[in-house]
Amino acid sequence: MRTLQGVRNLDKLLEFAPLLGRGVLVTVGVAVLALVLATALGALGAAAKLSRNLIFNWVAQVYTTIVRGVPDLVLILLIYFGGQRLLNTVVQSFDGGYVEISKFWAGVISIGFIYGAYLTETFRGAYMTVPKGQAEAAKSMGMRPLPVLWTVLLPQIMRFALPGYGNVWMVLVKSTAVVSVIGLEDLVGLADKAGKATRAPFLFFVAVILVYLAITWVSQLALKYADERANRGQTA
Amino acid sequence: MNFDLVFKHWDLFLGGVWVTLHLTVIALALGMLIALPASLSMARNTRFSPLARGYVYVFRGTPLLVQTYLIYYGLGQFELVRDSFAWPLLREAWWCAVIAFSLNSGAYTAEILRGAIKTTPKGEIEGAMALGLSGRQVTWLVLMPSAMRRALPQYGNEVVFMLHGTVVASVITIQDILGVGRTVNAKYYIAYEGFLSAAALYMIITFVVVRLFRLVEQRYLKHLNLENVSARKSDSETGEVPVAVPAMR
Amino acid sequence: MKRPEFKKFALAAAFAAFATSAAADELNICVEGAYPPFSEINASGDVVGFDIDITNALCAEMGNSCKLVQSEWDGIIPALLEGKCDAIIASMSITEERKQRIDFSGKYYNSPGRFVAKQGHGLTDSPEGLAGKVIGLQRGTIFQDYMDGEMADVELKLYGTQDEVYLDLVAGRIDAAFADSIAISDGFLKTDQGKDFEFFGRDYSEEKYFGVGAGIGVRKGEEDLRDAFTAAIKTIRENGTYKSINDKYFEVDIYGG
């Protein structure tokens, strides 16, 4: 009797498999776009923290402090519901129409916002690891500031930031799971709904766990490869 | 804005703070109990180390939300589980959250401790052995206290992540800070006032925790006189909360 | 180009990357998705059920094209207020408390609330009969309002969806559930999992808590839309569309007296 129930549940999982596949795409989509946003915010944040402008310092500080203080799920709920109110107020004051923050973009913005703060620290740390003499030497050879940054510093910052960057990606992917709480139909959201609707949540959640483990595993392989490539020619 | 509704239910929020703190402390304590043997066995490649590694890999490699769902809704589905001795515990949302959070925190803590054990200076162990301490004494009186000290800054991060991780409890009916925020929102059909209040509470608690760790670090890491310890000191003077890269959550 | 228009254009362009803008002539309808048989998701991820069929019939009647917006029950009224949708069709009861925030069309069905528990429970539906027991219900519903108002001492467990209430009722984490009687009988008792469970106690329909049936929620000040829905409900009641939808799901007419 029990095995029979197990087999029936497997049927349900197979029935929903194409839908869950779509959910995986949404999960990866949110994660990748959030990483892009986080990278941009991280670069801006690091630049602001390293700059001599006190206002920039302060803004970056407030940013990283808020992220450090508030749980991801709370921030997502705030951005999805409160952010819409804010946006409506702003748009209406411009006599505009209506612009919606969809669940997908609420997820991307929230997660990108959160991990941008972590990348701020990663990038700042990587910048400070590059020996000062290198920039000075490049300048003394008559290079202008932008080429110094672009051709001398950036390649090294990227190399030093790579382990931290990879780490943030791994955390970020798992963080996308909480976007399901605002009803996004990512892998977790769909598995949750389907599992509860079919009254067979166990198998659906086990499937989700396996997919995340696969994502983690592939990411680790890719990072290892990238790390080896970035450090080729370096003595250990 | 309807913050009068939030203030009207301040007692609910106070209860939520208690639930959140209670859950965090229990999960961290049980997590530490799991992490001690797991980290030792990983660092020393004992017979159990594949098991420990597998456990750490699975719990660090998947979202806490899904782990909690699986334990709460997933296990409750089976009659086998419902008839078992574990059901009185698994029946309660509270214990499901405690189990999920402890296992999760245990995995992260084990990884932090493993790293700290690995970086123990050889001389410390050799010195202890030269004094004639037994293997067990070396482990528990020298190696682990020393590793745990060095793990303090990272463990501070883990404490904050666990505190923030407990918001997951609100999806399995527990009235933690976020749970209360959601209930108040739902009761009055308001959009975000409950969330904003919850965010403020989490922020205050985080600040207190970070400050406490700063004090503890200053006490126990003083002898190391590390550059980053003094850097941290100046951070605390400016009231700055540094953001650490999270340990794979 | 006049200035306000330019601003509007610039803003739209600025947000275009982050948002999707709703088309003007299309109605967005907030539905739920975990409340069988009124709304649930199927294997292709679509929401189906009585509420959805009613939505489609009303939209066809009104000559609007409608887009379904799946929303969590918790956030469904904020979603309407913030403009994520133009109407809620999600078995939402018309109550005085909700009317302070939104407006409603006439009802499209009405059924009483009831308690449900495992056979042989020995419970009665009074504060004394439920003392020391745990009652599960969906957060932010009329059933929560009733319990908060009339049985404040009975312990409640609040869930995000009705499906979760059933899961925990079967698992034995709650002693009883309190919900809409049709939702319970068709969404739970008639399913495999619900076969050992039964209703107990009386029908609950006091207007103070339970309102006057389920209506279609619209933002305040949108009387035209509200009246259009009310008229469309009347039409499908008269032309038999309602009956054919009703009979697809239920053995009795759930419109109520």
XYZ file of C-alpha atoms in Angstrom:
742
model
C 0.000 0.000 0.000
C 2.796 2.344 0.923
C 4.868 1.558 -2.166
C 1.759 2.109 -4.220
C 1.457 5.588 -2.784
C 5.123 6.215 -3.535
C 4.643 5.208 -7.173
C 1.583 7.422 -7.482
C 3.560 10.358 -6.128
C 6.313 9.742 -8.667
C 3.651 9.960 -11.360
C 2.623 13.346 -10.025
C 6.209 14.546 -10.051
C 6.651 13.409 -13.656
C 3.413 15.107 -14.632
C 4.716 18.379 -13.234
C 8.290 17.896 -14.481
C 8.038 20.232 -17.516
C 6.586 22.921 -15.269
C 9.418 22.497 -12.781
C 11.859 22.752 -15.675
C 10.391 26.153 -16.438
C 10.850 26.997 -12.763
C 14.554 26.145 -12.977
C 14.880 28.639 -15.836
C 13.189 31.330 -13.732
C 15.475 30.571 -10.775
C 18.603 30.760 -12.913
C 17.267 33.855 -14.681
C 16.655 35.715 -11.435
C 20.066 34.648 -10.124
C 22.033 35.687 -13.225
C 20.303 39.072 -13.611
C 20.656 39.708 -9.872
C 24.381 38.950 -10.164
C 24.705 41.480 -12.974
C 22.944 44.132 -10.880
C 24.955 43.186 -7.786
C 28.206 43.491 -9.742
C 27.285 46.976 -10.899
C 26.180 48.027 -7.405
C 29.264 46.403 -5.900
C 31.577 48.318 -8.230
C 29.780 51.585 -7.472
C 29.757 50.834 -3.752
C 33.457 50.002 -3.682
C 34.295 53.151 -5.639
C 32.154 55.202 -3.234
C 33.802 53.650 -0.181
C 37.287 54.197 -1.581
C 36.626 57.749 -2.738
C 37.666 60.746 -0.681
C 34.191 62.253 -0.956
C 32.541 62.051 2.462
C 29.008 61.992 1.060
C 29.832 59.008 -1.170
C 31.438 57.272 1.830
C 28.345 57.876 3.888
C 25.887 56.667 1.231
C 27.871 53.466 0.705
C 28.018 52.963 4.452
C 24.261 53.325 4.876
C 23.756 50.903 2.001
C 25.943 48.132 3.417
C 24.597 48.702 6.925
C 20.971 48.277 5.883
C 21.746 45.103 3.982
C 23.716 43.723 6.880
C 20.877 44.487 9.289
C 17.767 43.256 7.472
C 16.998 39.633 6.467
C 16.668 38.982 2.731
C 13.038 37.854 2.903
C 11.991 40.997 4.787
C 13.763 43.158 2.215
C 12.079 41.334 -0.670
C 8.628 41.744 0.874
C 9.362 45.422 1.489
C 10.520 46.048 -2.059
C 7.636 44.144 -3.637
C 4.888 45.822 -1.605
C 6.407 49.027 -0.255
C 8.483 49.629 -3.393
C 5.343 49.591 -5.509
C 3.771 52.255 -3.309
C 6.899 54.388 -3.573
C 7.049 53.934 -7.325
C 3.359 54.808 -7.728
C 3.861 57.980 -5.722
C 6.879 58.987 -7.784
C 5.335 58.165 -11.151
C 2.074 59.896 -10.304
C 3.893 63.025 -9.191
C 5.309 63.106 -12.710
C 1.774 62.768 -14.047
C 2.736 59.394 -15.391
C 0.678 56.274 -15.804
C 1.289 53.096 -13.931
C 4.515 51.164 -13.814
C 4.478 47.778 -12.195
C 7.230 46.031 -10.312
C 6.644 42.430 -11.327
C 7.507 39.571 -9.015
C 10.389 38.616 -11.244
C 11.946 42.073 -11.177
C 11.184 42.550 -7.499
C 13.250 39.412 -6.943
C 16.071 40.541 -9.219
C 16.203 44.024 -7.683
C 16.044 42.781 -4.072
C 18.643 40.070 -4.486
C 20.886 42.280 -6.601
C 20.585 45.029 -3.982
C 21.512 42.644 -1.156
C 24.486 41.009 -2.834
C 25.709 44.298 -4.244
C 26.573 45.177 -0.650
C 28.581 41.987 -0.220
C 30.357 42.578 -3.529
C 31.137 46.136 -2.409
C 33.305 44.615 0.312
C 34.727 41.973 -2.025
C 35.783 44.551 -4.611
C 37.086 46.992 -2.037
C 39.183 44.254 -0.448
C 40.505 43.161 -3.841
C 41.431 46.739 -4.769
C 43.354 47.155 -1.545
C 45.232 43.907 -2.157
C 46.828 45.289 -5.322
C 50.195 46.763 -4.263
C 50.123 50.560 -4.316
C 53.459 50.723 -6.134
C 51.935 49.323 -9.307
C 49.598 52.242 -9.883
C 52.348 54.654 -8.941
C 54.783 53.014 -11.341
C 52.235 53.143 -14.163
C 51.551 56.811 -13.464
C 55.243 57.644 -13.379
C 55.516 56.131 -16.835
C 53.040 58.739 -17.982
C 49.844 56.638 -18.090
C 46.637 58.521 -17.473
C 44.357 57.484 -14.549
C 41.730 55.691 -16.632
C 44.159 53.455 -18.538
C 45.908 52.741 -15.238
C 42.654 51.513 -13.786
C 41.642 49.654 -16.900
C 44.864 47.935 -17.947
C 46.883 47.692 -14.761
C 44.562 47.528 -11.777
C 41.359 45.946 -13.053
C 42.860 42.640 -14.253
C 44.435 42.171 -10.855
C 41.331 43.271 -8.931
C 39.374 40.708 -10.897
C 41.836 37.982 -10.005
C 41.870 38.844 -6.314
C 38.091 39.216 -6.193
C 37.371 35.919 -7.927
C 37.135 33.628 -4.864
C 34.881 36.077 -3.019
C 32.839 36.668 -6.154
C 32.324 32.941 -6.602
C 31.284 32.630 -3.000
C 28.710 35.404 -3.390
C 27.279 33.673 -6.463
C 26.790 30.432 -4.537
C 25.002 32.230 -1.724
C 22.991 34.329 -4.155
C 21.616 31.318 -6.049
C 20.229 29.837 -2.864
C 18.882 33.192 -1.801
C 16.567 33.203 -4.837
C 14.510 30.531 -3.077
C 12.920 33.105 -0.784
C 11.505 35.055 -3.742
C 8.919 32.260 -3.947
C 7.336 33.730 -0.825
C 5.999 36.704 -2.835
C 4.530 34.177 -5.277
C 7.231 34.095 -7.947
C 6.967 30.900 -9.934
C 10.573 29.900 -9.647
C 11.620 26.327 -8.952
C 10.814 26.561 -5.247
C 7.522 28.422 -5.727
C 6.224 25.966 -8.314
C 7.363 22.904 -6.384
C 5.729 24.318 -3.273
C 2.409 24.954 -5.017
C 2.431 21.689 -6.942
C 3.525 19.694 -3.899
C 0.760 21.106 -1.779
C -1.895 20.865 -4.473
C -1.111 17.183 -5.084
C -0.744 16.695 -1.304
C 2.635 15.081 -1.975
C 5.150 17.756 -1.024
C 7.993 15.425 -0.014
C 8.998 14.264 -3.473
C 8.731 17.762 -4.910
C 11.025 19.247 -2.276
C 13.528 16.413 -2.674
C 13.597 17.213 -6.391
C 14.263 20.877 -5.562
C 17.132 19.893 -3.242
C 18.700 17.782 -5.992
C 18.462 20.624 -8.515
C 20.130 23.058 -6.120
C 22.896 20.550 -5.366
C 23.450 20.204 -9.107
C 23.660 23.996 -9.501
C 26.130 24.191 -6.593
C 28.222 21.380 -8.067
C 28.392 22.893 -11.554
C 29.190 26.332 -10.086
C 32.035 24.884 -8.053
C 33.537 23.197 -11.108
C 33.264 26.398 -13.133
C 34.831 28.441 -10.330
C 37.702 26.030 -9.937
C 38.394 26.283 -13.638
C 38.152 30.090 -13.601
C 40.412 30.303 -10.573
C 43.067 28.130 -12.189
C 42.918 30.188 -15.358
C 43.106 33.501 -13.501
C 46.106 32.336 -11.512
C 48.018 30.624 -14.295
C 51.642 31.628 -14.242
C 51.436 32.485 -10.544
C 53.605 30.622 -8.103
C 51.564 29.286 -5.266
C 0.969 54.980 6.582
C -0.747 53.092 9.359
C 1.866 52.717 12.034
C -0.748 53.200 14.754
C -1.855 49.659 13.878
C 1.686 48.469 14.498
C 1.876 50.254 17.834
C -1.529 48.905 18.775
C -0.017 45.418 18.490
C 3.321 46.142 20.134
C 2.786 43.169 22.441
C 2.609 40.833 19.434
C 5.872 42.262 18.108
C 7.491 41.844 21.508
C 6.408 38.204 21.463
C 7.871 37.953 17.956
C 11.215 39.277 19.157
C 11.247 36.651 21.887
C 10.431 33.842 19.444
C 13.131 34.997 17.015
C 15.807 35.260 19.698
C 14.789 31.963 21.262
C 14.940 30.148 17.913
C 18.295 31.719 17.035
C 19.920 30.760 20.329
C 18.636 27.175 20.319
C 19.634 26.646 16.680
C 23.117 28.017 17.309
C 23.612 25.921 20.434
C 22.447 22.666 18.844
C 24.344 23.593 15.672
C 27.526 23.901 17.719
C 26.935 20.474 19.257
C 26.736 19.012 15.754
C 29.625 21.096 14.443
C 32.201 20.068 17.052
C 32.421 16.365 16.145
C 31.710 17.042 12.453
C 34.514 19.587 12.100
C 37.014 17.414 13.966
C 36.244 14.392 11.859
C 36.563 16.411 8.646
C 39.833 18.014 9.709
C 41.338 14.680 10.712
C 39.944 12.481 7.950
C 38.462 9.961 10.351
C 36.178 7.106 9.386
C 33.204 9.418 9.703
C 34.598 12.220 7.617
C 32.782 11.215 4.366
C 29.530 11.309 6.315
C 30.387 14.704 7.817
C 31.459 16.066 4.443
C 28.261 14.849 2.805
C 26.164 16.446 5.524
C 27.982 19.772 5.243
C 27.793 19.720 1.441
C 24.049 19.083 1.314
C 23.079 21.613 3.971
C 25.365 24.332 2.677
C 24.463 23.594 -0.920
C 20.685 24.041 -0.652
C 18.406 26.849 0.558
C 17.326 26.871 4.193
C 13.756 27.583 3.049
C 13.609 24.300 1.143
C 15.202 22.363 4.005
C 12.540 23.732 6.333
C 9.691 22.975 3.916
C 10.995 19.449 3.464
C 11.128 18.753 7.174
C 7.792 20.406 7.980
C 5.485 19.615 5.064
C 7.518 16.839 3.449
C 7.939 14.514 6.422
C 4.426 15.171 7.741
C 3.066 13.572 4.583
C 4.068 10.033 5.571
C 2.066 7.823 7.869
C 5.305 6.042 8.687
C 6.663 9.281 10.151
C 3.373 10.169 11.816
C 3.336 6.792 13.586
C 6.953 7.030 14.671
C 8.492 8.058 17.987
C 9.730 11.304 16.412
C 6.238 12.577 15.634
C 5.599 14.373 18.946
C 8.555 16.581 17.946
C 7.927 16.779 14.198
C 4.288 17.540 14.847
C 5.219 20.956 16.215
C 6.205 23.698 13.789
C 8.530 24.999 16.459
C 10.576 21.789 16.628
C 10.633 21.425 12.863
C 12.152 24.883 12.671
C 14.616 24.047 15.447
C 15.664 20.836 13.667
C 16.044 22.512 10.265
C 17.888 25.556 11.606
C 20.188 23.492 13.856
C 21.177 21.152 11.035
C 21.775 24.158 8.788
C 23.769 26.109 11.343
C 25.685 22.957 12.271
C 26.865 22.559 8.687
C 28.067 26.163 8.380
C 29.676 26.138 11.826
C 31.420 22.841 11.075
C 32.946 24.343 7.940
C 34.118 27.432 9.865
C 35.654 25.295 12.625
C 37.275 22.922 10.145
C 39.079 25.872 8.607
C 40.184 27.117 12.019
C 41.399 23.676 13.087
C 43.410 23.369 9.868
C 45.223 26.625 10.561
C 46.255 25.717 14.109
C 50.028 26.267 14.432
C 51.801 22.908 14.747
C 53.811 24.219 17.697
C 50.694 24.552 19.838
C 49.918 20.863 19.515
C 53.546 19.786 19.854
C 53.929 21.908 22.960
C 50.841 20.379 24.524
C 52.031 16.879 23.711
C 55.470 17.662 25.154
C 53.744 18.592 28.391
C 52.415 15.044 28.498
C 48.741 15.759 27.785
C 46.764 12.847 26.423
C 45.335 12.937 22.908
C 41.871 13.748 24.187
C 43.227 16.493 26.440
C 45.154 18.013 23.548
C 41.987 18.060 21.449
C 39.602 19.557 23.980
C 41.919 21.674 26.129
C 44.278 23.040 23.481
C 43.222 22.486 19.880
C 39.495 23.291 20.043
C 39.660 26.336 22.351
C 42.384 27.786 20.179
C 40.481 27.045 16.938
C 37.261 28.453 18.343
C 38.981 31.667 19.299
C 40.317 32.148 15.824
C 36.913 31.292 14.367
C 35.231 34.041 16.395
C 34.971 36.717 13.681
C 33.545 34.243 11.169
C 31.276 32.748 13.797
C 29.967 36.242 14.453
C 28.838 36.307 10.834
C 27.206 32.910 11.237
C 25.254 34.230 14.243
C 23.931 37.140 12.179
C 23.068 34.826 9.279
C 21.213 32.458 11.576
C 19.334 35.373 13.120
C 18.315 36.442 9.626
C 17.684 32.834 8.597
C 15.007 32.440 11.257
C 12.609 34.519 9.121
C 11.933 31.223 7.342
C 10.015 30.180 10.467
C 7.239 32.548 9.444
C 6.400 30.355 6.414
C 5.616 27.393 8.671
C 3.091 29.250 10.870
C 5.523 30.441 13.568
C 4.849 33.923 14.887
C 8.397 35.240 14.864
C 9.090 38.922 14.127
C 8.295 38.564 10.437
C 5.352 36.270 11.198
C 3.804 38.965 13.387
C 4.487 41.571 10.698
C 2.689 39.427 8.133
C -0.233 38.746 10.480
C -0.713 42.440 11.223
C -0.489 43.241 7.505
C -3.050 40.559 6.663
C -5.430 41.507 9.453
C -5.683 45.117 8.358
C -5.047 44.614 4.640
C -2.077 46.940 4.714
C 0.872 46.541 2.388
C 4.141 47.101 4.160
C 3.915 48.735 7.593
C 4.318 45.379 9.324
C 7.364 44.560 7.176
C 8.963 47.926 7.829
C 8.533 47.483 11.577
C 9.980 43.970 11.319
C 12.946 45.317 9.338
C 13.638 47.917 12.031
C 13.525 45.276 14.773
C 15.877 42.935 12.902
C 18.251 45.814 12.348
C 18.365 46.733 16.024
C 18.989 43.120 17.057
C 21.711 42.755 14.425
C 23.477 45.838 15.749
C 23.392 44.525 19.294
C 24.750 41.135 18.194
C 27.548 42.717 16.140
C 28.515 44.942 19.068
C 28.542 41.995 21.468
C 30.824 40.047 19.175
C 33.120 43.018 18.862
C 33.453 43.072 22.651
C 34.035 39.328 22.878
C 36.619 39.489 20.102
C 38.457 42.285 21.808
C 38.596 40.198 24.940
C 39.636 36.881 23.409
C 41.657 37.906 20.372
C 43.641 40.638 22.078
C 46.682 38.430 22.531
C 46.878 37.827 18.798
C 47.339 41.542 18.224
C 46.320 41.012 14.633
C 46.174 43.855 12.217
C 42.542 43.159 11.384
C 41.596 43.146 15.045
C 42.864 46.662 15.467
C 41.145 47.615 12.228
C 37.923 46.261 13.643
C 38.434 48.288 16.767
C 38.525 51.483 14.800
C 35.416 50.296 12.962
C 33.549 50.023 16.215
C 34.674 53.462 17.237
C 33.128 54.928 14.116
C 30.067 52.769 14.619
C 30.691 51.091 11.304
C 29.309 47.630 10.668
C 31.533 45.908 8.154
C 29.880 43.572 5.705
C 31.645 40.257 5.526
C 31.340 37.960 2.583
C 28.862 35.369 3.744
C 30.071 31.826 4.093
C 28.041 30.215 1.333
C 24.495 30.382 2.532
C 6.313 67.370 -27.333
C 4.748 68.970 -24.290
C 6.714 68.868 -21.113
C 4.599 66.565 -18.958
C 4.469 64.086 -21.774
C 8.194 64.211 -22.116
C 8.601 63.549 -18.414
C 6.232 60.669 -18.680
C 8.149 59.312 -21.609
C 11.496 59.691 -19.899
C 10.201 57.990 -16.799
C 8.660 55.155 -18.710
C 11.950 54.669 -20.504
C 13.814 54.724 -17.225
C 11.656 52.061 -15.701
C 11.138 50.007 -18.820
C 14.113 47.850 -17.969
C 12.779 47.081 -14.528
C 9.097 46.741 -15.003
C 6.290 45.656 -17.209
C 3.613 48.183 -17.893
C -0.015 47.150 -18.030
C -1.904 47.780 -21.230
C -4.732 50.237 -20.763
C -7.721 48.392 -22.227
C -6.957 45.143 -20.476
C -8.290 44.207 -17.057
C -5.864 42.534 -14.682
C -7.652 40.205 -12.318
C -6.037 39.087 -9.079
C -6.730 35.415 -8.402
C -5.243 33.119 -5.794
C -4.358 29.533 -6.717
C -4.350 27.367 -3.614
C -8.067 27.214 -2.791
C -9.607 24.192 -4.479
C -12.050 23.860 -6.109
C -12.279 27.651 -6.557
C -8.707 28.115 -7.671
C -5.738 25.786 -7.966
C -2.839 25.314 -10.312
C -2.654 22.451 -12.797
C 0.326 20.639 -14.263
C 0.919 23.333 -16.868
C 1.072 26.006 -14.199
C -2.253 27.629 -15.063
C -4.795 28.583 -12.426
C -8.082 26.754 -12.854
C -11.289 26.461 -10.865
C -14.686 27.988 -10.210
C -13.338 31.504 -9.595
C -11.400 31.362 -12.852
C -14.376 30.144 -14.908
C -16.506 32.895 -13.371
C -13.793 35.435 -14.194
C -13.704 34.364 -17.820
C -17.504 34.385 -18.089
C -17.752 37.877 -16.557
C -14.990 39.262 -18.764
C -16.620 37.803 -21.859
C -19.914 39.322 -20.784
C -18.346 42.721 -20.202
C -16.408 42.591 -23.445
C -13.042 43.031 -21.748
C -9.921 41.055 -22.267
C -8.721 39.869 -18.893
C -5.323 38.811 -17.682
C -5.035 36.659 -14.585
C -2.547 37.830 -11.982
C -1.702 35.166 -9.441
C -1.342 36.683 -6.030
C -0.701 35.384 -2.545
C -3.808 35.744 -0.373
C -1.829 37.757 2.189
C -1.006 40.424 -0.318
C -4.065 40.349 -2.543
C -5.732 43.529 -1.212
C -2.447 45.495 -1.220
C -1.910 44.203 -4.771
C -5.262 45.713 -5.797
C -4.609 48.964 -3.941
C -1.143 49.353 -5.454
C -2.484 48.721 -8.931
C -0.995 45.313 -9.595
C -4.499 44.334 -10.650
C -7.870 46.026 -11.236
C -10.153 43.539 -9.520
C -9.982 40.612 -7.119
C -11.914 37.457 -7.957
C -10.774 35.087 -5.260
C -13.761 33.977 -3.171
C -13.386 37.079 -1.059
C -16.298 37.719 1.293
C -17.885 41.141 1.320
C -17.349 42.379 4.873
C -17.579 45.763 6.541
C -13.936 45.590 7.569
C -12.735 45.038 4.017
C -15.134 47.690 2.732
C -13.107 50.247 4.642
C -10.244 49.584 2.216
C -11.879 48.439 -1.026
C -15.242 48.287 -2.748
C -17.214 45.204 -3.811
C -19.593 44.169 -6.570
C -22.698 42.192 -5.634
C -22.020 38.641 -4.444
C -21.360 35.826 -6.887
C -21.788 33.071 -4.350
C -22.484 32.629 -0.680
C -21.829 29.724 1.592
C -21.461 29.391 5.341
C -18.310 28.606 7.271
C -17.918 25.326 9.118
C -15.499 23.423 11.295
C -13.945 20.162 10.122
C -12.022 17.504 12.059
C -11.087 13.833 11.943
C -13.966 11.426 12.549
C -14.342 10.593 16.204
C -12.914 13.919 17.319
C -15.490 14.527 20.058
C -15.259 18.302 19.623
C -18.023 20.861 19.864
C -17.928 24.293 18.280
C -17.979 26.434 21.411
C -15.208 28.251 23.250
C -15.392 25.550 25.926
C -15.536 22.671 23.444
C -12.453 23.940 21.663
C -10.487 24.947 24.753
C -6.963 23.562 24.668
C -7.319 22.601 20.997
C -5.502 24.102 18.019
C -7.612 25.411 15.148
C -5.983 25.940 11.750
C -7.134 28.605 9.339
C -5.962 30.857 6.577
C -4.422 34.156 7.655
C -6.423 37.297 6.927
C -9.791 35.587 6.384
C -13.273 36.062 7.811
C -12.650 32.886 9.820
C -9.745 34.527 11.600
C -11.892 37.596 12.262
C -14.603 35.419 13.808
C -12.201 33.501 16.035
C -10.446 36.698 17.123
C -13.801 38.254 17.941
C -15.790 35.398 19.472
C -13.353 32.708 20.596
C -10.279 34.746 21.419
C -8.959 32.159 23.883
C -8.829 29.263 21.417
C -5.332 28.720 20.019
C -5.050 29.442 16.301
C -2.503 28.399 13.723
C -2.410 30.768 10.775
C -1.477 29.601 7.296
C -0.731 31.379 4.049
C -2.960 29.098 1.973
C -5.913 26.779 2.505
C -3.921 23.881 0.990
C -1.450 24.171 3.852
C -4.318 23.996 6.347
C -5.445 20.661 4.822
C -1.893 19.267 4.845
C -1.542 19.964 8.545
C -5.058 18.750 9.324
C -4.195 15.403 7.749
C -0.812 15.378 9.477
C -2.583 15.943 12.806
C -0.756 19.166 13.618
C -4.088 20.903 14.152
C -7.172 19.468 15.833
C -9.670 21.135 13.535
C -9.925 23.620 10.701
C -12.396 26.429 10.187
C -13.150 27.478 6.621
C -15.774 27.834 3.937
C -18.044 24.770 3.889
C -17.999 24.354 0.099
C -14.251 24.746 -0.082
C -13.903 22.072 2.601
C -16.397 19.626 1.153
C -15.287 19.857 -2.473
C -11.654 20.778 -1.981
C -10.920 18.359 0.826
C -13.594 15.943 2.086
C -14.190 14.525 -1.379
C -10.492 13.924 -1.986
C -8.505 10.876 -0.985
C -6.867 12.610 1.953
C -10.131 13.925 3.347
C -12.048 10.664 3.553
C -11.589 10.208 7.310
C -12.728 13.734 8.137
C -16.111 15.292 8.796
C -17.878 18.569 9.501
C -18.993 19.407 12.991
C -20.964 22.205 14.597
C -23.367 24.670 13.024
C -23.248 26.821 9.906
C -21.532 30.156 10.472
C -22.870 33.125 8.548
C -23.289 36.069 10.931
C -23.100 39.127 8.733
C -20.876 40.973 11.194
C -18.020 38.570 10.526
C -18.894 36.607 7.435
C -20.399 39.364 5.354
C -22.931 38.826 2.612
C -21.176 36.370 0.305
C -18.174 36.454 -1.968
C -17.883 39.485 -4.224
C -15.506 41.021 -6.688
C -13.178 43.531 -5.082
C -12.320 46.792 -6.855
C -10.555 49.971 -5.745
C -12.718 52.611 -4.118
C -13.941 55.235 -6.509
C -14.202 52.823 -9.432
C -17.980 52.633 -9.361
C -18.272 51.994 -13.108
C -16.157 48.872 -12.944
C -17.946 47.707 -9.799
C -21.367 48.183 -11.355
C -20.257 46.517 -14.572
C -19.268 43.425 -12.581
C -22.540 43.465 -10.633
C -24.516 43.704 -13.874
C -22.458 40.961 -15.515
C -23.055 38.643 -12.551
C -26.787 39.272 -12.919
C -26.630 38.497 -16.645
C -24.750 35.223 -16.319
C -27.140 34.201 -13.549
C -30.033 34.772 -15.958
C -28.609 33.374 -19.177
C -27.531 30.024 -17.742
C -23.766 30.554 -17.983
C -23.509 30.599 -14.199
C -25.489 27.396 -13.888
C -23.292 25.496 -16.312
C -20.153 26.615 -14.454
C -21.780 25.833 -11.111
C -22.797 22.346 -12.228
C -19.296 21.603 -13.447
C -18.063 21.835 -9.851
C -20.984 21.465 -7.461
C -24.130 19.407 -6.979
C -26.091 22.308 -5.503
C -26.457 25.937 -6.540
C -23.912 27.819 -4.447
C -25.237 31.283 -5.262
C -27.294 31.188 -2.065
C -30.501 32.943 -1.153
